[in-house]
mmCIF file of C-alpha atoms in Angstrom:
data_model
loop_
_atom_site.group_PDB
_atom_site.id
_atom_site.type_symbol
_atom_site.label_atom_id
_atom_site.label_comp_id
_atom_site.label_asym_id
_atom_site.label_seq_id
_atom_site.Cartn_x
_atom_site.Cartn_y
_atom_site.Cartn_z
ATOM 1 C CA MET A 1 -87.878 84.854 193.705
ATOM 2 C CA ASN A 2 -89.665 83.815 190.632
ATOM 3 C CA GLU A 3 -88.141 83.798 187.147
ATOM 4 C CA PHE A 4 -89.346 87.431 186.445
ATOM 5 C CA ASP A 5 -88.519 88.924 189.774
ATOM 6 C CA ARG A 6 -85.969 91.848 189.337
ATOM 7 C CA PRO A 7 -83.221 92.968 191.701
ATOM 8 C CA GLN A 8 -83.147 96.763 192.381
ATOM 9 C CA ALA A 9 -80.869 98.763 190.163
ATOM 10 C CA ASP A 10 -78.157 100.828 191.592
ATOM 11 C CA ALA A 11 -79.492 104.281 191.679
ATOM 12 C CA SER A 12 -76.174 105.825 192.914
ATOM 13 C CA GLU A 13 -74.442 105.642 189.567
ATOM 14 C CA ASN A 14 -75.633 106.199 186.006
ATOM 15 C CA ALA A 15 -74.451 104.099 183.005
ATOM 16 C CA VAL A 16 -75.914 106.644 180.568
ATOM 17 C CA GLU A 17 -76.713 110.273 180.996
ATOM 18 C CA VAL A 18 -78.674 112.148 178.186
ATOM 19 C CA ARG A 19 -78.943 115.989 178.673
ATOM 20 C CA ASP A 20 -80.926 118.310 176.578
ATOM 21 C CA VAL A 21 -80.372 116.422 173.393
ATOM 22 C CA VAL A 22 -81.506 117.999 170.185
ATOM 23 C CA THR A 23 -81.255 116.023 166.942
ATOM 24 C CA ARG A 24 -82.124 117.601 163.559
ATOM 25 C CA PHE A 25 -81.943 116.195 160.035
ATOM 26 C CA GLY A 26 -82.316 119.254 157.889
ATOM 27 C CA ARG A 27 -85.633 120.928 158.949
ATOM 28 C CA GLN A 28 -86.772 117.773 160.688
ATOM 29 C CA VAL A 29 -86.482 117.769 164.507
ATOM 30 C CA VAL A 30 -86.289 114.199 165.829
ATOM 31 C CA HIS A 31 -85.361 115.165 169.428
ATOM 32 C CA ASP A 32 -86.097 118.463 170.981
ATOM 33 C CA GLY A 33 -84.323 118.720 174.407
ATOM 34 C CA ILE A 34 -84.483 115.127 175.748
ATOM 35 C CA SER A 35 -82.932 114.450 179.113
ATOM 36 C CA PHE A 36 -82.904 111.116 181.191
ATOM 37 C CA ASP A 37 -80.522 108.740 182.941
ATOM 38 C CA ILE A 38 -80.034 104.984 182.723
ATOM 39 C CA ARG A 39 -78.904 103.663 186.018
ATOM 40 C CA ARG A 40 -76.230 100.958 186.370
ATOM 41 C CA GLY A 41 -77.797 97.531 186.601
ATOM 42 C CA GLU A 42 -81.337 98.583 185.347
ATOM 43 C CA ILE A 43 -83.279 97.417 182.433
ATOM 44 C CA PHE A 44 -84.533 100.660 180.690
ATOM 45 C CA ALA A 45 -87.169 100.411 178.004
ATOM 46 C CA LEU A 46 -87.584 103.109 175.464
ATOM 47 C CA VAL A 47 -90.983 103.240 173.575
ATOM 48 C CA GLY A 48 -92.422 105.520 171.163
ATOM 49 C CA GLY A 49 -94.060 105.544 167.603
ATOM 50 C CA SER A 50 -92.364 105.010 164.244
ATOM 51 C CA GLY A 51 -90.123 108.166 163.695
ATOM 52 C CA SER A 52 -90.136 109.176 167.352
ATOM 53 C CA GLY A 53 -86.374 108.895 167.532
ATOM 54 C CA LYS A 54 -85.790 105.714 169.410
ATOM 55 C CA SER A 55 -83.279 104.155 167.086
ATOM 56 C CA THR A 56 -81.655 107.393 166.511
ATOM 57 C CA LEU A 57 -81.009 107.842 170.169
ATOM 58 C CA MET A 58 -79.574 104.302 170.256
ATOM 59 C CA ARG A 59 -77.149 105.129 167.411
ATOM 60 C CA GLU A 60 -76.081 108.274 169.224
ATOM 61 C CA ILE A 61 -75.256 106.189 172.278
ATOM 62 C CA LEU A 62 -73.388 103.787 170.056
ATOM 63 C CA GLN A 63 -71.359 106.815 168.618
ATOM 64 C CA LEU A 64 -72.757 106.080 165.131
ATOM 65 C CA GLU A 65 -74.353 109.528 165.025
ATOM 66 C CA ARG A 66 -73.863 112.720 167.015
ATOM 67 C CA PRO A 67 -76.776 114.809 168.332
ATOM 68 C CA THR A 68 -77.081 118.368 167.037
ATOM 69 C CA GLU A 69 -77.042 119.915 170.535
ATOM 70 C CA GLY A 70 -76.772 118.571 174.071
ATOM 71 C CA SER A 71 -74.633 115.857 175.577
ATOM 72 C CA ILE A 72 -74.646 112.062 176.149
ATOM 73 C CA ARG A 73 -72.332 110.499 178.684
ATOM 74 C CA VAL A 74 -71.702 106.685 178.832
ATOM 75 C CA PHE A 75 -69.898 105.363 181.863
ATOM 76 C CA GLY A 76 -68.927 109.047 182.744
ATOM 77 C CA ARG A 77 -67.386 109.675 179.345
ATOM 78 C CA ASP A 78 -68.703 112.619 177.196
ATOM 79 C CA LEU A 79 -69.293 111.178 173.752
ATOM 80 C CA GLN A 80 -68.894 114.527 171.980
ATOM 81 C CA SER A 81 -65.273 114.741 173.164
ATOM 82 C CA LEU A 82 -64.213 111.115 172.477
ATOM 83 C CA ARG A 83 -62.030 110.401 169.557
ATOM 84 C CA GLY A 84 -59.711 107.673 168.299
ATOM 85 C CA ALA A 85 -58.630 104.952 170.685
ATOM 86 C CA ASP A 86 -60.730 106.446 173.509
ATOM 87 C CA ALA A 87 -63.874 106.188 171.430
ATOM 88 C CA LEU A 88 -63.100 102.676 170.434
ATOM 89 C CA ALA A 89 -62.303 101.691 174.047
ATOM 90 C CA LEU A 90 -65.697 102.758 175.042
ATOM 91 C CA LYS A 91 -67.473 101.101 172.167
ATOM 92 C CA THR A 92 -66.046 97.645 173.261
ATOM 93 C CA ARG A 93 -67.992 98.051 176.516
ATOM 94 C CA LEU A 94 -71.207 97.999 174.709
ATOM 95 C CA GLY A 95 -73.017 95.128 173.013
ATOM 96 C CA VAL A 96 -75.802 95.432 170.528
ATOM 97 C CA LEU A 97 -78.571 93.073 169.431
ATOM 98 C CA PHE A 98 -79.890 94.506 166.138
ATOM 99 C CA GLN A 99 -83.506 94.024 165.090
ATOM 100 C CA GLY A 100 -83.636 90.809 163.111
ATOM 101 C CA GLY A 101 -80.303 89.668 164.537
ATOM 102 C CA ALA A 102 -78.166 90.924 161.749
ATOM 103 C CA LEU A 103 -75.992 87.886 161.503
ATOM 104 C CA PHE A 104 -73.764 87.380 158.491
ATOM 105 C CA GLY A 105 -75.406 84.622 156.405
ATOM 106 C CA SER A 106 -72.120 83.377 154.977
ATOM 107 C CA LEU A 107 -70.677 82.674 158.501
ATOM 108 C CA THR A 108 -71.577 80.024 161.050
ATOM 109 C CA VAL A 109 -73.051 80.975 164.450
ATOM 110 C CA LEU A 110 -69.571 80.408 165.999
ATOM 111 C CA GLU A 111 -67.868 82.525 163.450
ATOM 112 C CA ASN A 112 -70.450 85.284 163.849
ATOM 113 C CA ILE A 113 -69.773 85.309 167.590
ATOM 114 C CA GLY A 114 -66.032 85.361 167.065
ATOM 115 C CA LEU A 115 -66.090 88.459 164.787
ATOM 116 C CA PRO A 116 -65.859 91.107 167.493
ATOM 117 C CA LEU A 117 -63.003 89.101 169.209
ATOM 118 C CA ARG A 118 -61.073 88.794 165.893
ATOM 119 C CA GLU A 119 -61.658 92.564 165.251
ATOM 120 C CA HIS A 120 -60.708 93.993 168.602
ATOM 121 C CA THR A 121 -58.332 91.512 170.286
ATOM 122 C CA THR A 122 -55.221 89.601 169.420
ATOM 123 C CA LEU A 123 -56.477 86.386 170.902
ATOM 124 C CA ASP A 124 -55.388 83.022 169.424
ATOM 125 C CA PRO A 125 -58.072 81.604 167.013
ATOM 126 C CA LYS A 126 -58.499 78.590 169.182
ATOM 127 C CA LEU A 127 -59.227 80.581 172.269
ATOM 128 C CA ILE A 128 -61.683 82.700 170.255
ATOM 129 C CA GLU A 129 -63.500 79.476 169.357
ATOM 130 C CA GLN A 130 -63.588 78.371 173.004
ATOM 131 C CA ILE A 131 -64.917 81.808 174.146
ATOM 132 C CA GLY A 132 -67.590 81.518 171.358
ATOM 133 C CA THR A 133 -68.575 78.120 172.627
ATOM 134 C CA LEU A 134 -69.006 79.551 176.134
ATOM 135 C CA LYS A 135 -71.196 82.428 174.821
ATOM 136 C CA ILE A 136 -73.404 79.903 172.923
ATOM 137 C CA ALA A 137 -73.999 78.001 176.240
ATOM 138 C CA LEU A 138 -74.572 81.364 178.079
ATOM 139 C CA VAL A 139 -77.563 82.182 175.865
ATOM 140 C CA GLY A 140 -79.029 78.717 176.168
ATOM 141 C CA LEU A 141 -78.230 77.243 172.726
ATOM 142 C CA PRO A 142 -76.973 73.742 172.334
ATOM 143 C CA PRO A 143 -73.298 73.136 171.322
ATOM 144 C CA GLU A 144 -74.215 72.031 167.820
ATOM 145 C CA ALA A 145 -75.779 75.442 167.068
ATOM 146 C CA GLY A 146 -72.229 76.765 166.658
ATOM 147 C CA SER A 147 -71.771 75.041 163.336
ATOM 148 C CA LYS A 148 -74.997 76.200 161.848
ATOM 149 C CA TYR A 149 -75.558 79.011 159.374
ATOM 150 C CA PRO A 150 -78.305 81.628 160.023
ATOM 151 C CA SER A 151 -80.481 80.226 157.371
ATOM 152 C CA GLU A 152 -80.620 76.963 159.370
ATOM 153 C CA LEU A 153 -81.945 78.627 162.509
ATOM 154 C CA SER A 154 -85.293 79.380 163.962
ATOM 155 C CA GLY A 155 -86.273 82.946 164.818
ATOM 156 C CA GLY A 156 -85.455 82.358 168.465
ATOM 157 C CA MET A 157 -82.133 80.828 167.788
ATOM 158 C CA ILE A 158 -81.165 83.754 165.598
ATOM 159 C CA LYS A 159 -82.041 86.196 168.431
ATOM 160 C CA ARG A 160 -79.914 84.161 170.917
ATOM 161 C CA SER A 161 -77.014 83.862 168.520
ATOM 162 C CA ALA A 162 -76.980 87.593 167.892
ATOM 163 C CA LEU A 163 -77.215 88.084 171.644
ATOM 164 C CA ALA A 164 -74.258 85.776 172.188
ATOM 165 C CA ARG A 165 -72.358 87.946 169.660
ATOM 166 C CA ALA A 166 -73.346 91.109 171.473
ATOM 167 C CA LEU A 167 -71.759 89.607 174.694
ATOM 168 C CA ALA A 168 -68.668 88.369 173.049
ATOM 169 C CA LEU A 169 -66.451 91.291 174.447
ATOM 170 C CA ASP A 170 -68.102 90.999 177.829
ATOM 171 C CA ALA A 171 -70.263 94.040 177.285
ATOM 172 C CA GLU A 172 -71.316 96.144 180.373
ATOM 173 C CA LEU A 173 -74.160 97.909 178.589
ATOM 174 C CA LEU A 174 -76.433 95.850 176.328
ATOM 175 C CA LEU A 175 -78.629 97.679 173.685
ATOM 176 C CA LEU A 176 -81.567 95.556 172.382
ATOM 177 C CA ASP A 177 -83.446 96.766 169.319
ATOM 178 C CA GLU A 178 -86.890 95.004 169.232
ATOM 179 C CA PRO A 179 -85.535 91.828 170.817
ATOM 180 C CA THR A 180 -88.876 89.904 170.867
ATOM 181 C CA SER A 181 -90.152 91.029 167.425
ATOM 182 C CA GLY A 182 -91.073 88.076 165.107
ATOM 183 C CA LEU A 183 -91.254 85.532 168.053
ATOM 184 C CA ASP A 184 -94.213 83.806 169.209
ATOM 185 C CA PRO A 185 -95.479 84.603 172.730
ATOM 186 C CA ALA A 186 -93.647 81.517 174.234
ATOM 187 C CA GLY A 187 -90.426 82.427 172.477
ATOM 188 C CA ALA A 188 -90.657 86.083 173.513
ATOM 189 C CA ARG A 189 -91.202 85.222 177.143
ATOM 190 C CA ALA A 190 -88.226 82.802 177.031
ATOM 191 C CA LEU A 191 -86.037 85.575 175.792
ATOM 192 C CA ASP A 192 -87.322 87.923 178.464
ATOM 193 C CA ARG A 193 -86.264 85.345 180.996
ATOM 194 C CA LEU A 194 -82.864 85.060 179.414
ATOM 195 C CA VAL A 195 -82.312 88.896 179.558
ATOM 196 C CA LEU A 196 -83.238 88.910 183.237
ATOM 197 C CA GLN A 197 -80.965 86.099 183.892
ATOM 198 C CA LEU A 198 -78.050 87.690 182.062
ATOM 199 C CA ARG A 199 -78.611 90.975 183.849
ATOM 200 C CA ARG A 200 -78.650 89.199 187.193
ATOM 201 C CA SER A 201 -75.581 86.931 186.598
ATOM 202 C CA LEU A 202 -73.451 89.372 184.567
ATOM 203 C CA GLY A 203 -74.416 92.665 186.229
ATOM 204 C CA LEU A 204 -75.434 94.148 182.911
ATOM 205 C CA THR A 205 -77.216 97.480 182.200
ATOM 206 C CA VAL A 206 -79.749 97.157 179.513
ATOM 207 C CA LEU A 207 -81.540 99.576 177.119
ATOM 208 C CA VAL A 208 -84.446 97.939 175.290
ATOM 209 C CA ILE A 209 -86.165 99.613 172.314
ATOM 210 C CA THR A 210 -89.472 97.593 171.995
ATOM 211 C CA HIS A 211 -93.208 97.678 171.231
ATOM 212 C CA ASP A 212 -93.895 94.557 173.184
ATOM 213 C CA VAL A 213 -95.968 95.849 176.178
ATOM 214 C CA GLU A 214 -96.024 92.451 177.960
ATOM 215 C CA SER A 215 -92.171 92.323 177.734
ATOM 216 C CA ILE A 216 -91.920 95.767 179.088
ATOM 217 C CA ARG A 217 -94.025 94.744 182.088
ATOM 218 C CA LEU A 218 -91.975 91.664 182.731
ATOM 219 C CA VAL A 219 -88.386 93.002 182.436
ATOM 220 C CA ALA A 220 -88.190 96.802 182.552
ATOM 221 C CA ASP A 221 -87.405 98.604 185.758
ATOM 222 C CA ARG A 222 -88.335 101.952 184.158
ATOM 223 C CA VAL A 223 -89.650 103.163 180.825
ATOM 224 C CA GLY A 224 -89.075 106.368 178.722
ATOM 225 C CA MET A 225 -91.806 107.302 176.279
ATOM 226 C CA LEU A 226 -90.801 109.488 173.189
ATOM 227 C CA ALA A 227 -93.537 111.472 171.223
ATOM 228 C CA GLY A 228 -93.410 114.684 169.250
ATOM 229 C CA GLY A 229 -89.624 115.107 169.804
ATOM 230 C CA LYS A 230 -90.036 115.110 173.560
ATOM 231 C CA LEU A 231 -89.725 112.642 176.426
ATOM 232 C CA LEU A 232 -93.382 112.453 177.285
ATOM 233 C CA ALA A 233 -93.173 110.175 180.264
ATOM 234 C CA LEU A 234 -90.619 108.546 182.426
ATOM 235 C CA GLY A 235 -91.013 106.116 185.374
ATOM 236 C CA PRO A 236 -91.671 102.609 186.465
ATOM 237 C CA VAL A 237 -94.136 100.606 184.265
ATOM 238 C CA ALA A 238 -96.906 100.568 186.936
ATOM 239 C CA GLU A 239 -96.709 104.390 187.141
ATOM 240 C CA LEU A 240 -97.041 104.835 183.431
ATOM 241 C CA GLU A 241 -99.906 102.370 183.260
ATOM 242 C CA ASN A 242 -101.838 104.566 185.712
ATOM 243 C CA SER A 243 -100.736 107.928 184.324
ATOM 244 C CA ALA A 244 -103.150 110.823 184.485
ATOM 245 C CA ASP A 245 -102.270 111.325 180.654
ATOM 246 C CA PRO A 246 -104.687 109.312 178.534
ATOM 247 C CA PHE A 247 -102.227 109.064 175.812
ATOM 248 C CA VAL A 248 -99.634 107.356 178.082
ATOM 249 C CA ARG A 249 -102.121 105.242 179.944
ATOM 250 C CA GLY A 250 -103.739 104.078 176.719
ATOM 251 C CA TYR A 251 -100.601 102.818 175.364
ATOM 252 C CA PHE A 252 -100.150 100.367 178.283
ATOM 253 C CA GLN A 253 -103.714 99.642 178.759
ATOM 254 C CA GLY A 254 -104.485 98.815 175.147
ATOM 255 C CA ALA A 255 -106.733 101.821 174.593
ATOM 256 C CA ALA A 256 -104.656 103.264 171.846
ATOM 257 C CA ALA A 257 -107.598 103.059 169.384
ATOM 258 C CA THR A 258 -109.814 105.355 171.495
ATOM 259 C CA ALA A 259 -107.389 107.826 173.166
ATOM 260 C CA SER A 260 -106.319 111.005 171.348
ATOM 261 C CA ARG A 261 -103.869 113.697 171.864
ATOM 262 C CA THR A 262 -102.936 117.048 170.189
ATOM 263 C CA VAL A 263 -99.384 116.822 169.089
ATOM 264 C CA HIS A 264 -97.409 119.910 168.073
ATOM 265 C CA PRO A 265 -94.439 119.360 165.725
ATOM 266 C CA PRO A 266 -91.183 120.804 167.244
ATOM 267 C CA GLY A 267 -90.644 124.351 166.331
ATOM 268 C CA ARG A 268 -94.155 124.910 165.260
ATOM 269 C CA ALA A 269 -97.537 125.385 167.042
ATOM 270 C CA GLY A 270 -97.323 124.761 170.747
ATOM 271 C CA GLU A 271 -93.581 125.341 170.858
ATOM 272 C CA PRO A 272 -91.709 128.635 171.539
ATOM 273 C CA GLY A 273 -91.567 130.427 168.202
ATOM 274 C CA GLY A 274 -94.142 128.008 166.765
ATOM 275 C CA GLY A 275 -96.563 129.269 164.262
ATOM 276 C CA GLY A 276 -98.628 126.465 162.542
ATOM 277 C CA PRO A 277 -101.895 125.030 163.695
ATOM 278 C CA ALA A 278 -102.039 122.194 166.235
ATOM 279 C CA ILE A 279 -102.230 118.737 164.596
ATOM 280 C CA PRO A 280 -104.657 116.421 166.280
ATOM 281 C CA ARG A 281 -103.760 112.784 165.891
ATOM 282 C CA ARG A 282 -105.219 109.535 167.101
ATOM 283 C CA THR A 283 -103.034 107.602 169.456
ATOM 284 C CA ASP A 284 -103.015 104.610 167.260
ATOM 285 C CA ASP A 285 -101.514 106.771 164.493
ATOM 286 C CA LEU A 286 -98.692 107.621 166.755
ATOM 287 C CA TRP A 287 -98.004 104.150 167.871
ATOM 288 C CA GLU A 288 -98.478 102.503 164.446
ATOM 289 C CA GLU A 289 -95.174 100.943 163.354
#
């Protein structure tokens, strides 16, 4: 097995189930009946253009927002019905790597990693420090990184430190928002290897929001593509790369500048009850970030 080989995900159980999700902000429809599953143990990549609803969907899984209609279940629990202690208990089973890391600049790496432990446990401060040191080693950082501040770190070290914080509470579901953005190719592939290693050793389920096609090819078991409020495509990377839809195929084959597709805004032309004219858009417009 080479460093990018992936074990098969357990298809018998789902970590996340998204059913008929509709999300509206005023008259703007972000999601228009989206449904998909994330299987336990798989790395699932979510792709789409700016404004396609990727980050909104991640916030809904994190219980930071609620969909207008439909349901989301995480580890079998319906998020719409969770409140109080039950909602908090589920949140502690999730870890998040925010785009850019989102480390607190006034805290050291070790203090950043210890924040979730101080917030959600009654562990002794010394034990929290020891756990933090273990998490630093887990993500491949040297021990001395723990005493450094974010301003003293390289981009790759910031990502790894933020990943260590996401794993502080032994998360079962890891959500990664543009994990390789801002990294050079070597650093990005090193982070890909780390994600695969952590999935293999810790049994993690991973949701990745990314525009890094090479990363998707290397780590993702399946990919979901959002466009025009819909789940446009869903399947293994190789299947989407050879899709009959030129819009989908072009994204993975680098032909975005030449492919085109007619997209209908949800609730308008091309949709039940729609009334406006179709809006032809170039694929590169849709994928431009």
